[in-house]
């Protein structure tokens, strides 16, 4: 006959809960985190665009490349220019607002710390300009605010420093600003991309023979803050459990 202490139970005395009773059912930490993340943390995205501009018709022209990032909603996004290449001749660069970095090859990072953020690069054009553009895709908060927006321009380079650089040619940009393309960050995979085309500045003039392509390369989900916070909490709990487990076993043996 086996005798046991009234307060002591070994593993053979522990019965598994009846799965039909609903008692004793537990969710793992990852299942709870998945449930919470599904309810309160909609996915955010990152988008990569590949940009190529054929500037053969403007070869030898003194120009500016203008990378502009507008803060429309107060939500923190970034635009990163990388893999930059040109066979033209680069000059000095200047920054406004939350712009930093150098070309080539990059990266140049534009953060929406100010309303207007710009990286302005002097360039004597050759036959080609190309780069990749990485955008975070955190959409505007509810309430009808405007999305953050990235635009790219080819501007002239006036000899008079007091003159404002203007687009080298007109485009179908509906604002009349002459952008080559615009990417609005609305929170969806890929955002809203608008690629414009060159047009004649005056009626009867031929369209400029500059061409460009903007190709979405990929859109990938980013981990939300809730997921990262939950993962850190679970990691801490797991480490604590590993530290306490040997002690609890010794205490059980004493009983």
Short mmCIF file of C-alpha atoms in Angstrom, two decimals:
data_model
loop_
_atom_site.label_atom_id
_atom_site.label_comp_id
_atom_site.label_asym_id
_atom_site.label_seq_id
_atom_site.Cartn_x
_atom_site.Cartn_y
_atom_site.Cartn_z
CA UNK A 1 0.00 0.00 0.00
CA UNK A 2 1.31 3.43 -0.89
CA UNK A 3 1.00 6.25 1.64
CA UNK A 4 1.04 9.88 0.65
CA UNK A 5 1.01 13.10 2.57
CA UNK A 6 -2.51 14.65 2.65
CA UNK A 7 -1.21 17.81 0.96
CA UNK A 8 0.98 16.03 -1.54
CA UNK A 9 -0.02 14.83 -5.01
CA UNK A 10 2.25 13.25 -7.51
CA UNK A 11 1.78 13.46 -11.24
CA UNK A 12 -0.17 10.18 -11.34
CA UNK A 13 -2.96 11.75 -9.26
CA UNK A 14 -3.49 14.64 -11.72
CA UNK A 15 -6.33 13.94 -14.08
CA UNK A 16 -6.73 15.61 -17.42
CA UNK A 17 -9.77 17.85 -17.62
CA UNK A 18 -12.78 16.58 -19.51
CA UNK A 19 -12.57 18.23 -22.93
CA UNK A 20 -16.37 18.28 -23.11
CA UNK A 21 -16.78 20.11 -19.81
CA UNK A 22 -15.00 23.24 -21.01
CA UNK A 23 -12.96 23.38 -17.80
CA UNK A 24 -9.23 23.59 -17.74
CA UNK A 25 -8.99 24.92 -21.30
CA UNK A 26 -6.14 27.36 -21.76
CA UNK A 27 -4.88 29.49 -24.61
CA UNK A 28 -1.18 29.89 -25.26
CA UNK A 29 0.34 33.36 -25.11
CA UNK A 30 0.76 33.42 -28.89
CA UNK A 31 -2.91 32.56 -29.40
CA UNK A 32 -3.93 35.42 -27.13
CA UNK A 33 -1.57 37.79 -28.93
CA UNK A 34 -2.94 36.69 -32.28
CA UNK A 35 -6.48 37.36 -31.11
CA UNK A 36 -5.62 40.80 -29.73
CA UNK A 37 -3.60 41.74 -32.80
CA UNK A 38 -6.45 40.72 -35.08
CA UNK A 39 -8.92 42.88 -33.16
CA UNK A 40 -6.93 46.07 -32.51
CA UNK A 41 -3.92 46.12 -34.83
CA UNK A 42 -4.74 46.24 -38.55
CA UNK A 43 -1.72 45.39 -40.70
CA UNK A 44 0.57 48.14 -41.97
CA UNK A 45 2.60 47.84 -45.11
CA UNK A 46 5.88 48.81 -46.77
CA UNK A 47 6.01 49.41 -50.51
CA UNK A 48 8.99 49.40 -52.88
CA UNK A 49 8.90 51.24 -56.21
CA UNK A 50 11.49 51.02 -58.98
CA UNK A 51 11.92 54.30 -60.86
CA UNK A 52 13.74 54.79 -64.18
CA UNK A 53 13.91 58.06 -66.16
CA UNK A 54 15.25 58.34 -69.73
CA UNK A 55 16.78 61.82 -69.98
CA UNK A 56 18.60 61.35 -73.31
CA UNK A 57 16.73 64.29 -74.87
CA UNK A 58 17.91 66.57 -72.02
CA UNK A 59 21.51 65.34 -71.82
CA UNK A 60 23.84 68.16 -70.76
CA UNK A 61 21.05 70.17 -69.10
CA UNK A 62 21.71 71.66 -65.66
CA UNK A 63 18.91 70.41 -63.46
CA UNK A 64 17.72 69.55 -59.97
CA UNK A 65 16.23 66.27 -58.84
CA UNK A 66 13.61 67.09 -56.22
CA UNK A 67 12.45 64.36 -53.83
CA UNK A 68 9.55 65.85 -51.84
CA UNK A 69 7.65 64.34 -48.91
CA UNK A 70 4.52 66.08 -47.57
CA UNK A 71 3.10 65.38 -44.13
CA UNK A 72 -0.64 65.33 -44.56
CA UNK A 73 -1.97 63.52 -41.49
CA UNK A 74 0.42 63.66 -38.54
CA UNK A 75 1.07 59.90 -38.73
CA UNK A 76 4.79 59.04 -38.90
CA UNK A 77 5.88 57.67 -42.29
CA UNK A 78 9.20 57.60 -44.11
CA UNK A 79 10.34 57.58 -47.73
CA UNK A 80 13.77 56.08 -48.48
CA UNK A 81 15.63 56.56 -51.76
CA UNK A 82 18.27 53.92 -52.51
CA UNK A 83 20.16 52.16 -55.32
CA UNK A 84 20.55 55.52 -57.03
CA UNK A 85 22.31 55.56 -60.41
CA UNK A 86 22.93 58.15 -63.10
CA UNK A 87 25.46 58.64 -65.87
CA UNK A 88 25.11 62.39 -65.39
CA UNK A 89 27.32 64.60 -63.21
CA UNK A 90 26.21 65.21 -59.64
CA UNK A 91 26.69 68.50 -57.84
CA UNK A 92 25.80 69.74 -54.37
CA UNK A 93 22.72 68.65 -52.45
CA UNK A 94 20.53 70.48 -49.95
CA UNK A 95 17.88 69.32 -47.48
CA UNK A 96 14.73 70.77 -45.98
CA UNK A 97 12.83 69.45 -42.95
CA UNK A 98 13.27 65.77 -42.16
CA UNK A 99 15.57 64.88 -45.07
CA UNK A 100 19.02 63.33 -44.65
CA UNK A 101 21.57 61.22 -46.52
CA UNK A 102 23.65 61.46 -49.68
CA UNK A 103 23.56 60.28 -53.29
CA UNK A 104 24.88 58.06 -54.76
CA UNK A 105 23.98 55.35 -53.96
CA UNK A 106 21.97 56.39 -50.90
CA UNK A 107 20.05 55.92 -48.86
CA UNK A 108 18.37 59.27 -48.57
CA UNK A 109 15.67 59.24 -45.93
CA UNK A 110 12.74 61.66 -45.80
CA UNK A 111 10.75 61.67 -42.56
CA UNK A 112 7.55 63.66 -42.19
CA UNK A 113 8.83 65.65 -39.22
CA UNK A 114 7.76 68.89 -40.95
CA UNK A 115 4.93 69.64 -43.33
CA UNK A 116 7.38 70.02 -46.25
CA UNK A 117 10.45 67.77 -46.43
CA UNK A 118 12.79 67.79 -49.44
CA UNK A 119 16.08 66.44 -50.73
CA UNK A 120 17.30 68.60 -53.64
CA UNK A 121 20.16 67.23 -55.76
CA UNK A 122 22.07 69.19 -58.40
CA UNK A 123 22.67 67.19 -61.57
CA UNK A 124 23.92 67.82 -65.07
CA UNK A 125 21.74 65.32 -66.85
CA UNK A 126 23.10 62.38 -68.81
CA UNK A 127 20.91 59.73 -70.42
CA UNK A 128 19.42 58.02 -67.38
CA UNK A 129 18.42 58.35 -63.74
CA UNK A 130 17.19 55.40 -61.68
CA UNK A 131 16.51 54.60 -58.04
CA UNK A 132 14.34 52.56 -55.71
CA UNK A 133 11.82 54.16 -53.37
CA UNK A 134 10.72 52.46 -50.15
CA UNK A 135 7.61 53.83 -48.46
CA UNK A 136 6.04 52.88 -45.19
CA UNK A 137 2.28 52.63 -45.59
CA UNK A 138 0.70 53.83 -42.33
CA UNK A 139 -2.57 55.41 -43.39
CA UNK A 140 -4.16 58.55 -41.97
CA UNK A 141 -6.17 58.35 -38.79
CA UNK A 142 -9.95 58.46 -38.95
CA UNK A 143 -11.41 61.90 -39.39
CA UNK A 144 -10.78 62.71 -43.04
CA UNK A 145 -7.16 63.92 -42.80
CA UNK A 146 -5.05 63.93 -45.97
CA UNK A 147 -2.51 61.12 -46.53
CA UNK A 148 1.25 61.62 -46.53
CA UNK A 149 2.50 62.07 -50.08
CA UNK A 150 5.77 61.62 -52.00
CA UNK A 151 6.43 63.43 -55.29
CA UNK A 152 9.40 63.50 -57.67
CA UNK A 153 10.38 66.38 -59.98
CA UNK A 154 12.95 67.32 -62.62
CA UNK A 155 13.57 71.05 -62.16
CA UNK A 156 15.68 73.60 -64.00
CA UNK A 157 18.72 75.12 -62.31
CA UNK A 158 18.59 78.91 -62.62
CA UNK A 159 21.89 80.82 -62.77
CA UNK A 160 20.34 83.43 -60.50
CA UNK A 161 20.21 81.94 -56.96
CA UNK A 162 17.23 84.15 -56.14
CA UNK A 163 15.10 82.49 -58.81
CA UNK A 164 12.89 79.55 -57.86
CA UNK A 165 13.62 76.32 -59.78
CA UNK A 166 10.77 75.36 -62.10
CA UNK A 167 9.89 72.08 -63.85
CA UNK A 168 11.93 71.41 -66.99
CA UNK A 169 8.70 70.48 -68.78
CA UNK A 170 4.98 70.24 -68.08
CA UNK A 171 3.30 66.96 -67.17
CA UNK A 172 -0.23 65.68 -66.76
CA UNK A 173 0.05 66.32 -62.99
CA UNK A 174 -3.46 67.70 -62.26
CA UNK A 175 -2.08 70.22 -59.75
CA UNK A 176 0.03 71.88 -62.46
CA UNK A 177 3.21 71.40 -60.39
CA UNK A 178 4.84 69.23 -63.07
CA UNK A 179 5.61 66.14 -60.96
CA UNK A 180 6.72 62.97 -62.75
CA UNK A 181 4.82 60.82 -60.27
CA UNK A 182 3.10 60.93 -56.90
CA UNK A 183 2.62 58.21 -54.27
CA UNK A 184 -0.05 58.77 -51.60
CA UNK A 185 0.15 56.72 -48.40
CA UNK A 186 -3.41 55.68 -47.55
CA UNK A 187 -2.62 52.58 -45.46
CA UNK A 188 -3.36 50.01 -48.16
CA UNK A 189 -0.82 47.68 -49.75
CA UNK A 190 0.91 49.72 -52.45
CA UNK A 191 -0.82 52.97 -51.55
CA UNK A 192 -2.16 55.15 -54.36
CA UNK A 193 0.35 55.62 -57.19
CA UNK A 194 -0.15 58.23 -59.91
CA UNK A 195 2.34 58.24 -62.80
CA UNK A 196 2.09 61.29 -65.03
CA UNK A 197 3.21 61.87 -68.64
CA UNK A 198 5.04 64.77 -70.33
CA UNK A 199 2.99 67.30 -72.24
CA UNK A 200 3.78 70.34 -74.40
CA UNK A 201 4.13 73.56 -72.45
CA UNK A 202 2.27 75.53 -75.14
CA UNK A 203 -0.38 74.49 -77.69
CA UNK A 204 1.21 73.32 -80.92
CA UNK A 205 4.54 72.42 -79.35
CA UNK A 206 5.68 68.80 -79.54
CA UNK A 207 5.55 66.75 -76.35
CA UNK A 208 8.93 66.42 -74.61
CA UNK A 209 10.75 63.22 -75.47
CA UNK A 210 11.55 62.40 -71.85
CA UNK A 211 10.03 59.16 -70.56
CA UNK A 212 9.91 57.39 -67.22
CA UNK A 213 8.55 54.27 -65.59
CA UNK A 214 7.53 53.65 -61.98
CA UNK A 215 7.07 49.96 -61.23
CA UNK A 216 5.78 48.57 -57.92
CA UNK A 217 8.26 45.90 -56.86
CA UNK A 218 6.56 44.56 -53.72
CA UNK A 219 4.35 45.38 -50.74
CA UNK A 220 5.04 43.55 -47.50
CA UNK A 221 3.24 43.68 -44.14
CA UNK A 222 5.09 45.30 -41.25
CA UNK A 223 4.77 44.12 -37.62
CA UNK A 224 2.46 46.40 -35.67
CA UNK A 225 3.37 48.02 -32.38
CA UNK A 226 0.93 45.72 -30.58
CA UNK A 227 2.65 42.66 -32.01
CA UNK A 228 6.12 43.91 -31.06
CA UNK A 229 5.01 44.84 -27.55
CA UNK A 230 3.27 41.52 -27.06
CA UNK A 231 6.30 39.59 -28.30
CA UNK A 232 8.50 41.42 -25.80
CA UNK A 233 6.13 40.69 -22.93
CA UNK A 234 5.90 37.00 -23.84
CA UNK A 235 9.68 36.78 -24.11
CA UNK A 236 10.02 38.22 -20.61
CA UNK A 237 7.46 35.82 -19.19
CA UNK A 238 9.17 32.85 -20.84
CA UNK A 239 12.53 33.86 -19.37
CA UNK A 240 10.97 34.27 -15.93
CA UNK A 241 9.33 30.86 -16.18
CA UNK A 242 12.66 29.21 -17.03
CA UNK A 243 14.27 30.81 -13.96
CA UNK A 244 11.49 29.77 -11.58
CA UNK A 245 10.86 26.24 -12.81
CA UNK A 246 13.84 24.52 -11.05
CA UNK A 247 12.93 26.16 -7.72
CA UNK A 248 9.31 25.05 -7.91
CA UNK A 249 10.35 21.46 -8.57
CA UNK A 250 12.62 21.42 -5.52
CA UNK A 251 9.83 22.81 -3.37
CA UNK A 252 7.47 20.11 -4.60
CA UNK A 253 10.05 17.48 -3.65
CA UNK A 254 10.18 18.77 -0.11
CA UNK A 255 6.49 18.11 0.30
#
